[in-house]
């Protein structure tokens, strides 16, 4: 996709998938607004790509409102929003999950996408339409017993994408999710070599960024694209409900 003259906003842009996507969008010609809570690293990425940096706690709805109000002063200049920010907590026992643990992972991984989408839609409408991409995970489709809060929140994101997309399409806005398998980000805690030696297949963040570009070029909406190392992103084939003629709107 040619992003020359376009403006893209990326959350969680200070590192990992967010930083790789910010760089890739800038390479395609976009003016990128990088957001994060890691101010120094986020500013560094923005400086590297000639973009802008805005501090943003995605779990704070008032912070989203303030950013949207700032951007609305210059209407018609937002074309792509990548809601990427997320965390893992590594909690596998529901009995050991505290209120703070639960609220933190749902706040960032789930509320952050809801608040971001809610803030972005009027800005994209003002620009005549645009694109929203959400970073999901293979945990959007399958259980992850070692981090049940992460899987729960990523399942919710898949449902949101599939449910919100039809109405947004009428406004000229596409909404999709990129759902990679294991990526070599800070989530691995410096254990990439050990995990690969044990046989785990790990992709680089740059591969996710290339997949993001392919998804934006696909012309599709309401899809959750599964991404495996070395393969093109593919819409995940959600099953129909057994025993009925109902078919889910994807």
PDB file of C-alpha atoms in Angstrom:
ATOM      1  CA  UNK A   1       0.000   0.000   0.000  1.00  0.00           C
ATOM      2  CA  UNK A   2       1.226   3.463  -0.892  1.00  0.00           C
ATOM      3  CA  UNK A   3       1.003   5.606   2.240  1.00  0.00           C
ATOM      4  CA  UNK A   4       2.510   8.754   0.737  1.00  0.00           C
ATOM      5  CA  UNK A   5       0.777  11.795   2.165  1.00  0.00           C
ATOM      6  CA  UNK A   6      -1.075   9.642   4.716  1.00  0.00           C
ATOM      7  CA  UNK A   7      -0.995   9.839   8.503  1.00  0.00           C
ATOM      8  CA  UNK A   8      -0.751   6.697  10.616  1.00  0.00           C
ATOM      9  CA  UNK A   9      -1.085   6.348  14.383  1.00  0.00           C
ATOM     10  CA  UNK A  10       0.538   3.362  16.106  1.00  0.00           C
ATOM     11  CA  UNK A  11       0.090   2.438  19.773  1.00  0.00           C
ATOM     12  CA  UNK A  12       2.794   0.561  21.618  1.00  0.00           C
ATOM     13  CA  UNK A  13       5.269   1.956  19.102  1.00  0.00           C
ATOM     14  CA  UNK A  14       8.302   2.098  21.395  1.00  0.00           C
ATOM     15  CA  UNK A  15       9.367  -1.496  20.762  1.00  0.00           C
ATOM     16  CA  UNK A  16       8.565  -4.848  19.205  1.00  0.00           C
ATOM     17  CA  UNK A  17       5.746  -5.126  16.686  1.00  0.00           C
ATOM     18  CA  UNK A  18       4.695  -1.507  17.179  1.00  0.00           C
ATOM     19  CA  UNK A  19       8.149  -0.137  16.399  1.00  0.00           C
ATOM     20  CA  UNK A  20       8.525  -2.427  13.372  1.00  0.00           C
ATOM     21  CA  UNK A  21       5.135  -1.367  11.995  1.00  0.00           C
ATOM     22  CA  UNK A  22       5.842   2.327  12.618  1.00  0.00           C
ATOM     23  CA  UNK A  23       9.080   1.974  10.638  1.00  0.00           C
ATOM     24  CA  UNK A  24       7.332   0.080   7.832  1.00  0.00           C
ATOM     25  CA  UNK A  25       4.534   2.622   7.505  1.00  0.00           C
ATOM     26  CA  UNK A  26       7.086   5.428   7.403  1.00  0.00           C
ATOM     27  CA  UNK A  27       9.002   3.529   4.725  1.00  0.00           C
ATOM     28  CA  UNK A  28       5.779   3.401   2.698  1.00  0.00           C
ATOM     29  CA  UNK A  29       5.505   7.180   2.933  1.00  0.00           C
ATOM     30  CA  UNK A  30       3.313   7.761   5.983  1.00  0.00           C
ATOM     31  CA  UNK A  31       3.757  10.447   8.592  1.00  0.00           C
ATOM     32  CA  UNK A  32       3.629   8.294  11.726  1.00  0.00           C
ATOM     33  CA  UNK A  33       2.406   9.315  15.155  1.00  0.00           C
ATOM     34  CA  UNK A  34       4.060   6.954  17.640  1.00  0.00           C
ATOM     35  CA  UNK A  35       2.393   6.491  21.025  1.00  0.00           C
ATOM     36  CA  UNK A  36       3.470   4.594  24.122  1.00  0.00           C
ATOM     37  CA  UNK A  37       4.099   4.959  27.845  1.00  0.00           C
ATOM     38  CA  UNK A  38       7.839   4.353  27.365  1.00  0.00           C
ATOM     39  CA  UNK A  39       8.563   7.960  26.476  1.00  0.00           C
ATOM     40  CA  UNK A  40      12.295   7.798  25.766  1.00  0.00           C
ATOM     41  CA  UNK A  41      12.083   4.712  23.553  1.00  0.00           C
ATOM     42  CA  UNK A  42       8.964   5.988  21.820  1.00  0.00           C
ATOM     43  CA  UNK A  43      10.568   9.336  21.081  1.00  0.00           C
ATOM     44  CA  UNK A  44      13.627   7.540  19.734  1.00  0.00           C
ATOM     45  CA  UNK A  45      11.536   5.557  17.250  1.00  0.00           C
ATOM     46  CA  UNK A  46       9.676   8.697  16.202  1.00  0.00           C
ATOM     47  CA  UNK A  47      12.922  10.606  15.679  1.00  0.00           C
ATOM     48  CA  UNK A  48      14.379   7.716  13.679  1.00  0.00           C
ATOM     49  CA  UNK A  49      11.491   7.714  11.197  1.00  0.00           C
ATOM     50  CA  UNK A  50      10.830  11.441  11.092  1.00  0.00           C
ATOM     51  CA  UNK A  51       7.521  11.034  12.908  1.00  0.00           C
ATOM     52  CA  UNK A  52       5.917  12.442  16.034  1.00  0.00           C
ATOM     53  CA  UNK A  53       5.669  11.015  19.529  1.00  0.00           C
ATOM     54  CA  UNK A  54       2.688  11.334  21.859  1.00  0.00           C
ATOM     55  CA  UNK A  55       2.598   9.748  25.326  1.00  0.00           C
ATOM     56  CA  UNK A  56      -0.521   7.612  25.640  1.00  0.00           C
ATOM     57  CA  UNK A  57      -1.803   5.148  28.217  1.00  0.00           C
ATOM     58  CA  UNK A  58      -4.211   3.171  26.051  1.00  0.00           C
ATOM     59  CA  UNK A  59      -6.137   1.946  29.114  1.00  0.00           C
ATOM     60  CA  UNK A  60      -7.054   5.548  30.018  1.00  0.00           C
ATOM     61  CA  UNK A  61     -10.166   6.663  28.148  1.00  0.00           C
ATOM     62  CA  UNK A  62      -9.550  10.305  29.066  1.00  0.00           C
ATOM     63  CA  UNK A  63      -6.091  10.130  27.485  1.00  0.00           C
ATOM     64  CA  UNK A  64      -7.656   8.880  24.261  1.00  0.00           C
ATOM     65  CA  UNK A  65     -10.230  11.678  24.393  1.00  0.00           C
ATOM     66  CA  UNK A  66      -7.495  14.280  24.830  1.00  0.00           C
ATOM     67  CA  UNK A  67      -5.470  12.896  21.910  1.00  0.00           C
ATOM     68  CA  UNK A  68      -8.535  12.733  19.668  1.00  0.00           C
ATOM     69  CA  UNK A  69      -9.466  16.324  20.567  1.00  0.00           C
ATOM     70  CA  UNK A  70      -5.955  17.467  19.696  1.00  0.00           C
ATOM     71  CA  UNK A  71      -6.037  15.682  16.350  1.00  0.00           C
ATOM     72  CA  UNK A  72      -9.551  16.934  15.562  1.00  0.00           C
ATOM     73  CA  UNK A  73      -8.168  20.479  15.421  1.00  0.00           C
ATOM     74  CA  UNK A  74      -6.623  19.442  12.092  1.00  0.00           C
ATOM     75  CA  UNK A  75      -9.449  17.322  10.635  1.00  0.00           C
ATOM     76  CA  UNK A  76      -9.102  15.003   7.688  1.00  0.00           C
ATOM     77  CA  UNK A  77      -5.537  13.974   8.393  1.00  0.00           C
ATOM     78  CA  UNK A  78      -5.743  10.489   9.892  1.00  0.00           C
ATOM     79  CA  UNK A  79      -5.820   7.544   7.532  1.00  0.00           C
ATOM     80  CA  UNK A  80      -4.504   4.519   9.407  1.00  0.00           C
ATOM     81  CA  UNK A  81      -4.706   3.494  13.064  1.00  0.00           C
ATOM     82  CA  UNK A  82      -2.810   0.464  14.329  1.00  0.00           C
ATOM     83  CA  UNK A  83      -3.994  -0.506  17.802  1.00  0.00           C
ATOM     84  CA  UNK A  84      -1.022  -2.592  18.780  1.00  0.00           C
ATOM     85  CA  UNK A  85      -0.273  -1.972  22.468  1.00  0.00           C
ATOM     86  CA  UNK A  86      -0.559  -5.064  24.646  1.00  0.00           C
ATOM     87  CA  UNK A  87       0.968  -6.979  27.516  1.00  0.00           C
ATOM     88  CA  UNK A  88       1.404 -10.556  28.698  1.00  0.00           C
ATOM     89  CA  UNK A  89       1.403 -11.507  32.377  1.00  0.00           C
ATOM     90  CA  UNK A  90       2.216 -15.205  32.426  1.00  0.00           C
ATOM     91  CA  UNK A  91      -0.536 -16.109  34.873  1.00  0.00           C
ATOM     92  CA  UNK A  92      -1.903 -19.604  34.434  1.00  0.00           C
ATOM     93  CA  UNK A  93      -3.937 -19.955  37.627  1.00  0.00           C
ATOM     94  CA  UNK A  94      -7.289 -18.197  37.839  1.00  0.00           C
ATOM     95  CA  UNK A  95      -7.200 -18.584  41.616  1.00  0.00           C
ATOM     96  CA  UNK A  96      -3.966 -16.616  41.782  1.00  0.00           C
ATOM     97  CA  UNK A  97      -5.081 -13.765  39.522  1.00  0.00           C
ATOM     98  CA  UNK A  98      -5.574 -10.657  41.657  1.00  0.00           C
ATOM     99  CA  UNK A  99      -7.997  -7.846  40.897  1.00  0.00           C
ATOM    100  CA  UNK A 100      -5.059  -5.684  39.863  1.00  0.00           C
ATOM    101  CA  UNK A 101      -3.733  -8.403  37.543  1.00  0.00           C
ATOM    102  CA  UNK A 102      -7.114  -8.821  35.889  1.00  0.00           C
ATOM    103  CA  UNK A 103      -7.825  -5.122  35.497  1.00  0.00           C
ATOM    104  CA  UNK A 104      -4.351  -4.439  34.120  1.00  0.00           C
ATOM    105  CA  UNK A 105      -4.418  -7.014  31.328  1.00  0.00           C
ATOM    106  CA  UNK A 106      -8.022  -6.305  30.356  1.00  0.00           C
ATOM    107  CA  UNK A 107      -7.405  -2.561  30.581  1.00  0.00           C
ATOM    108  CA  UNK A 108      -4.499  -2.568  28.146  1.00  0.00           C
ATOM    109  CA  UNK A 109      -5.323  -5.464  25.832  1.00  0.00           C
ATOM    110  CA  UNK A 110      -9.078  -5.054  25.588  1.00  0.00           C
ATOM    111  CA  UNK A 111     -10.202  -1.632  26.833  1.00  0.00           C
ATOM    112  CA  UNK A 112      -7.263  -0.044  25.027  1.00  0.00           C
ATOM    113  CA  UNK A 113      -8.594  -1.311  21.705  1.00  0.00           C
ATOM    114  CA  UNK A 114     -12.188  -0.312  22.473  1.00  0.00           C
ATOM    115  CA  UNK A 115     -11.168   3.180  23.575  1.00  0.00           C
ATOM    116  CA  UNK A 116      -8.826   3.530  20.612  1.00  0.00           C
ATOM    117  CA  UNK A 117     -11.417   2.447  18.087  1.00  0.00           C
ATOM    118  CA  UNK A 118     -14.013   4.741  19.618  1.00  0.00           C
ATOM    119  CA  UNK A 119     -11.617   7.695  19.431  1.00  0.00           C
ATOM    120  CA  UNK A 120     -10.359   6.899  15.935  1.00  0.00           C
ATOM    121  CA  UNK A 121     -13.627   6.399  14.071  1.00  0.00           C
ATOM    122  CA  UNK A 122     -14.727  10.079  13.995  1.00  0.00           C
ATOM    123  CA  UNK A 123     -11.218  11.109  12.902  1.00  0.00           C
ATOM    124  CA  UNK A 124     -11.198   8.551  10.102  1.00  0.00           C
ATOM    125  CA  UNK A 125     -14.693   9.590   9.048  1.00  0.00           C
ATOM    126  CA  UNK A 126     -13.469  13.180   8.804  1.00  0.00           C
ATOM    127  CA  UNK A 127     -10.763  11.972   6.436  1.00  0.00           C
ATOM    128  CA  UNK A 128     -13.314  10.223   4.234  1.00  0.00           C
ATOM    129  CA  UNK A 129     -12.528   6.729   5.516  1.00  0.00           C
ATOM    130  CA  UNK A 130      -9.442   4.758   6.335  1.00  0.00           C
ATOM    131  CA  UNK A 131      -8.079   1.654   7.985  1.00  0.00           C
ATOM    132  CA  UNK A 132      -7.838   0.228  11.482  1.00  0.00           C
ATOM    133  CA  UNK A 133      -5.574  -2.698  12.214  1.00  0.00           C
ATOM    134  CA  UNK A 134      -5.472  -4.442  15.595  1.00  0.00           C
ATOM    135  CA  UNK A 135      -2.668  -6.662  16.827  1.00  0.00           C
ATOM    136  CA  UNK A 136      -4.235  -9.889  17.969  1.00  0.00           C
ATOM    137  CA  UNK A 137      -2.491 -13.223  18.448  1.00  0.00           C
ATOM    138  CA  UNK A 138      -2.797 -16.914  17.745  1.00  0.00           C
ATOM    139  CA  UNK A 139      -4.195 -16.770  21.293  1.00  0.00           C
ATOM    140  CA  UNK A 140      -7.195 -15.028  19.698  1.00  0.00           C
ATOM    141  CA  UNK A 141      -8.178 -18.449  18.326  1.00  0.00           C
ATOM    142  CA  UNK A 142      -6.848 -20.986  20.798  1.00  0.00           C
ATOM    143  CA  UNK A 143      -6.375 -21.398  24.555  1.00  0.00           C
ATOM    144  CA  UNK A 144      -3.141 -20.367  26.225  1.00  0.00           C
ATOM    145  CA  UNK A 145      -3.115 -22.082  29.625  1.00  0.00           C
ATOM    146  CA  UNK A 146       0.149 -20.400  30.686  1.00  0.00           C
ATOM    147  CA  UNK A 147      -1.422 -16.930  30.301  1.00  0.00           C
ATOM    148  CA  UNK A 148      -5.176 -17.200  30.502  1.00  0.00           C
ATOM    149  CA  UNK A 149      -5.773 -13.440  30.843  1.00  0.00           C
ATOM    150  CA  UNK A 150      -3.858 -12.784  27.647  1.00  0.00           C
ATOM    151  CA  UNK A 151      -5.819 -15.378  25.689  1.00  0.00           C
ATOM    152  CA  UNK A 152      -9.116 -14.120  27.111  1.00  0.00           C
ATOM    153  CA  UNK A 153      -8.383 -10.538  26.096  1.00  0.00           C
ATOM    154  CA  UNK A 154      -7.181 -11.525  22.619  1.00  0.00           C
ATOM    155  CA  UNK A 155     -10.302 -13.625  22.039  1.00  0.00           C
ATOM    156  CA  UNK A 156     -12.332 -10.519  22.903  1.00  0.00           C
ATOM    157  CA  UNK A 157     -10.425  -8.491  20.320  1.00  0.00           C
ATOM    158  CA  UNK A 158     -11.236 -11.025  17.604  1.00  0.00           C
ATOM    159  CA  UNK A 159     -14.940 -10.787  18.474  1.00  0.00           C
ATOM    160  CA  UNK A 160     -14.807  -6.993  18.427  1.00  0.00           C
ATOM    161  CA  UNK A 161     -13.151  -6.885  15.009  1.00  0.00           C
ATOM    162  CA  UNK A 162     -15.665  -9.275  13.479  1.00  0.00           C
ATOM    163  CA  UNK A 163     -18.648  -7.532  15.071  1.00  0.00           C
ATOM    164  CA  UNK A 164     -17.721  -3.883  14.463  1.00  0.00           C
ATOM    165  CA  UNK A 165     -16.431  -4.228  10.900  1.00  0.00           C
ATOM    166  CA  UNK A 166     -19.740  -4.415   8.975  1.00  0.00           C
ATOM    167  CA  UNK A 167     -21.020  -1.079  10.285  1.00  0.00           C
ATOM    168  CA  UNK A 168     -17.633   0.588   9.871  1.00  0.00           C
ATOM    169  CA  UNK A 169     -17.454  -0.593   6.269  1.00  0.00           C
ATOM    170  CA  UNK A 170     -20.504   1.559   5.548  1.00  0.00           C
ATOM    171  CA  UNK A 171     -18.399   4.525   6.675  1.00  0.00           C
ATOM    172  CA  UNK A 172     -15.490   3.573   4.431  1.00  0.00           C
ATOM    173  CA  UNK A 173     -13.396   2.192   7.290  1.00  0.00           C
ATOM    174  CA  UNK A 174     -11.811  -1.248   7.182  1.00  0.00           C
ATOM    175  CA  UNK A 175     -11.121  -3.122  10.427  1.00  0.00           C
ATOM    176  CA  UNK A 176      -8.936  -6.222  10.608  1.00  0.00           C
ATOM    177  CA  UNK A 177      -6.651  -7.997  13.053  1.00  0.00           C
ATOM    178  CA  UNK A 178      -3.197  -9.435  12.474  1.00  0.00           C
ATOM    179  CA  UNK A 179      -2.785 -12.497  14.685  1.00  0.00           C
ATOM    180  CA  UNK A 180       0.796 -13.768  14.700  1.00  0.00           C
ATOM    181  CA  UNK A 181       2.245 -16.845  16.328  1.00  0.00           C
ATOM    182  CA  UNK A 182       5.246 -16.325  18.617  1.00  0.00           C
ATOM    183  CA  UNK A 183       7.194 -13.155  17.839  1.00  0.00           C
ATOM    184  CA  UNK A 184      10.662 -12.310  19.088  1.00  0.00           C
ATOM    185  CA  UNK A 185       9.686  -9.293  21.210  1.00  0.00           C
ATOM    186  CA  UNK A 186      10.302  -8.363  24.822  1.00  0.00           C
ATOM    187  CA  UNK A 187       7.470 -10.736  25.749  1.00  0.00           C
ATOM    188  CA  UNK A 188      10.022 -13.553  25.516  1.00  0.00           C
ATOM    189  CA  UNK A 189      12.071 -12.049  28.320  1.00  0.00           C
ATOM    190  CA  UNK A 190      15.414 -12.620  26.625  1.00  0.00           C
ATOM    191  CA  UNK A 191      14.750 -16.336  26.220  1.00  0.00           C
ATOM    192  CA  UNK A 192      14.549 -16.458  22.423  1.00  0.00           C
ATOM    193  CA  UNK A 193      17.714 -18.527  21.925  1.00  0.00           C
ATOM    194  CA  UNK A 194      16.665 -21.056  24.544  1.00  0.00           C
ATOM    195  CA  UNK A 195      13.164 -21.339  23.127  1.00  0.00           C
ATOM    196  CA  UNK A 196      14.388 -21.778  19.565  1.00  0.00           C
ATOM    197  CA  UNK A 197      16.859 -24.405  20.721  1.00  0.00           C
ATOM    198  CA  UNK A 198      13.899 -26.245  22.233  1.00  0.00           C
ATOM    199  CA  UNK A 199      12.173 -26.229  18.847  1.00  0.00           C
ATOM    200  CA  UNK A 200       9.859 -23.208  19.104  1.00  0.00           C
ATOM    201  CA  UNK A 201       9.399 -21.316  15.830  1.00  0.00           C
ATOM    202  CA  UNK A 202       9.774 -17.566  16.391  1.00  0.00           C
ATOM    203  CA  UNK A 203       9.304 -14.835  13.814  1.00  0.00           C
ATOM    204  CA  UNK A 204      10.734 -11.335  13.797  1.00  0.00           C
ATOM    205  CA  UNK A 205       8.617  -8.221  14.302  1.00  0.00           C
ATOM    206  CA  UNK A 206       9.479  -7.110  10.776  1.00  0.00           C
ATOM    207  CA  UNK A 207       7.590 -10.096   9.381  1.00  0.00           C
ATOM    208  CA  UNK A 208       4.484  -8.911  11.217  1.00  0.00           C
ATOM    209  CA  UNK A 209       4.997  -5.433   9.758  1.00  0.00           C
ATOM    210  CA  UNK A 210       5.108  -6.866   6.240  1.00  0.00           C
ATOM    211  CA  UNK A 211       1.957  -8.852   6.980  1.00  0.00           C
ATOM    212  CA  UNK A 212       0.285  -5.649   8.157  1.00  0.00           C
ATOM    213  CA  UNK A 213       1.006  -4.045   4.798  1.00  0.00           C
ATOM    214  CA  UNK A 214      -0.407  -7.078   2.979  1.00  0.00           C
ATOM    215  CA  UNK A 215      -3.585  -6.949   5.078  1.00  0.00           C
ATOM    216  CA  UNK A 216      -4.040  -3.249   4.334  1.00  0.00           C
ATOM    217  CA  UNK A 217      -3.695  -4.091   0.635  1.00  0.00           C
ATOM    218  CA  UNK A 218      -6.143  -7.014   0.791  1.00  0.00           C
ATOM    219  CA  UNK A 219      -9.346  -5.013   0.419  1.00  0.00           C
ATOM    220  CA  UNK A 220     -10.917  -7.180   3.141  1.00  0.00           C
ATOM    221  CA  UNK A 221     -12.531  -6.164   6.399  1.00  0.00           C
ATOM    222  CA  UNK A 222     -13.750  -7.957   9.514  1.00  0.00           C
ATOM    223  CA  UNK A 223     -11.046 -10.590   9.227  1.00  0.00           C
ATOM    224  CA  UNK A 224      -8.592 -11.948  11.781  1.00  0.00           C
ATOM    225  CA  UNK A 225      -5.504 -12.898   9.809  1.00  0.00           C
ATOM    226  CA  UNK A 226      -3.497 -15.811  11.177  1.00  0.00           C
ATOM    227  CA  UNK A 227       0.226 -15.336  10.654  1.00  0.00           C
ATOM    228  CA  UNK A 228       2.833 -18.094  10.782  1.00  0.00           C
ATOM    229  CA  UNK A 229       6.528 -17.647  10.121  1.00  0.00           C
ATOM    230  CA  UNK A 230       7.339 -17.790   6.430  1.00  0.00           C
ATOM    231  CA  UNK A 231       3.703 -17.714   5.301  1.00  0.00           C
ATOM    232  CA  UNK A 232       1.422 -14.996   4.008  1.00  0.00           C
ATOM    233  CA  UNK A 233      -1.314 -13.857   6.421  1.00  0.00           C
ATOM    234  CA  UNK A 234      -4.564 -15.778   5.954  1.00  0.00           C
ATOM    235  CA  UNK A 235      -8.084 -15.018   7.241  1.00  0.00           C
ATOM    236  CA  UNK A 236      -8.861 -17.448  10.035  1.00  0.00           C
ATOM    237  CA  UNK A 237     -11.785 -19.739   9.063  1.00  0.00           C
ATOM    238  CA  UNK A 238     -14.109 -19.397  12.040  1.00  0.00           C
ATOM    239  CA  UNK A 239     -16.529 -22.307  12.265  1.00  0.00           C
ATOM    240  CA  UNK A 240     -20.280 -22.028  11.978  1.00  0.00           C
ATOM    241  CA  UNK A 241     -22.452 -22.989  14.925  1.00  0.00           C
ATOM    242  CA  UNK A 242     -22.984 -26.778  14.977  1.00  0.00           C
ATOM    243  CA  UNK A 243     -26.506 -27.992  14.375  1.00  0.00           C
ATOM    244  CA  UNK A 244     -27.906 -24.840  12.801  1.00  0.00           C
ATOM    245  CA  UNK A 245     -27.955 -22.935   9.534  1.00  0.00           C
ATOM    246  CA  UNK A 246     -26.524 -19.836  11.184  1.00  0.00           C
ATOM    247  CA  UNK A 247     -23.382 -18.418   9.640  1.00  0.00           C
ATOM    248  CA  UNK A 248     -21.260 -15.910  11.526  1.00  0.00           C
ATOM    249  CA  UNK A 249     -20.666 -12.552   9.885  1.00  0.00           C
ATOM    250  CA  UNK A 250     -16.920 -12.353   9.613  1.00  0.00           C
TER     251      UNK A 250
END
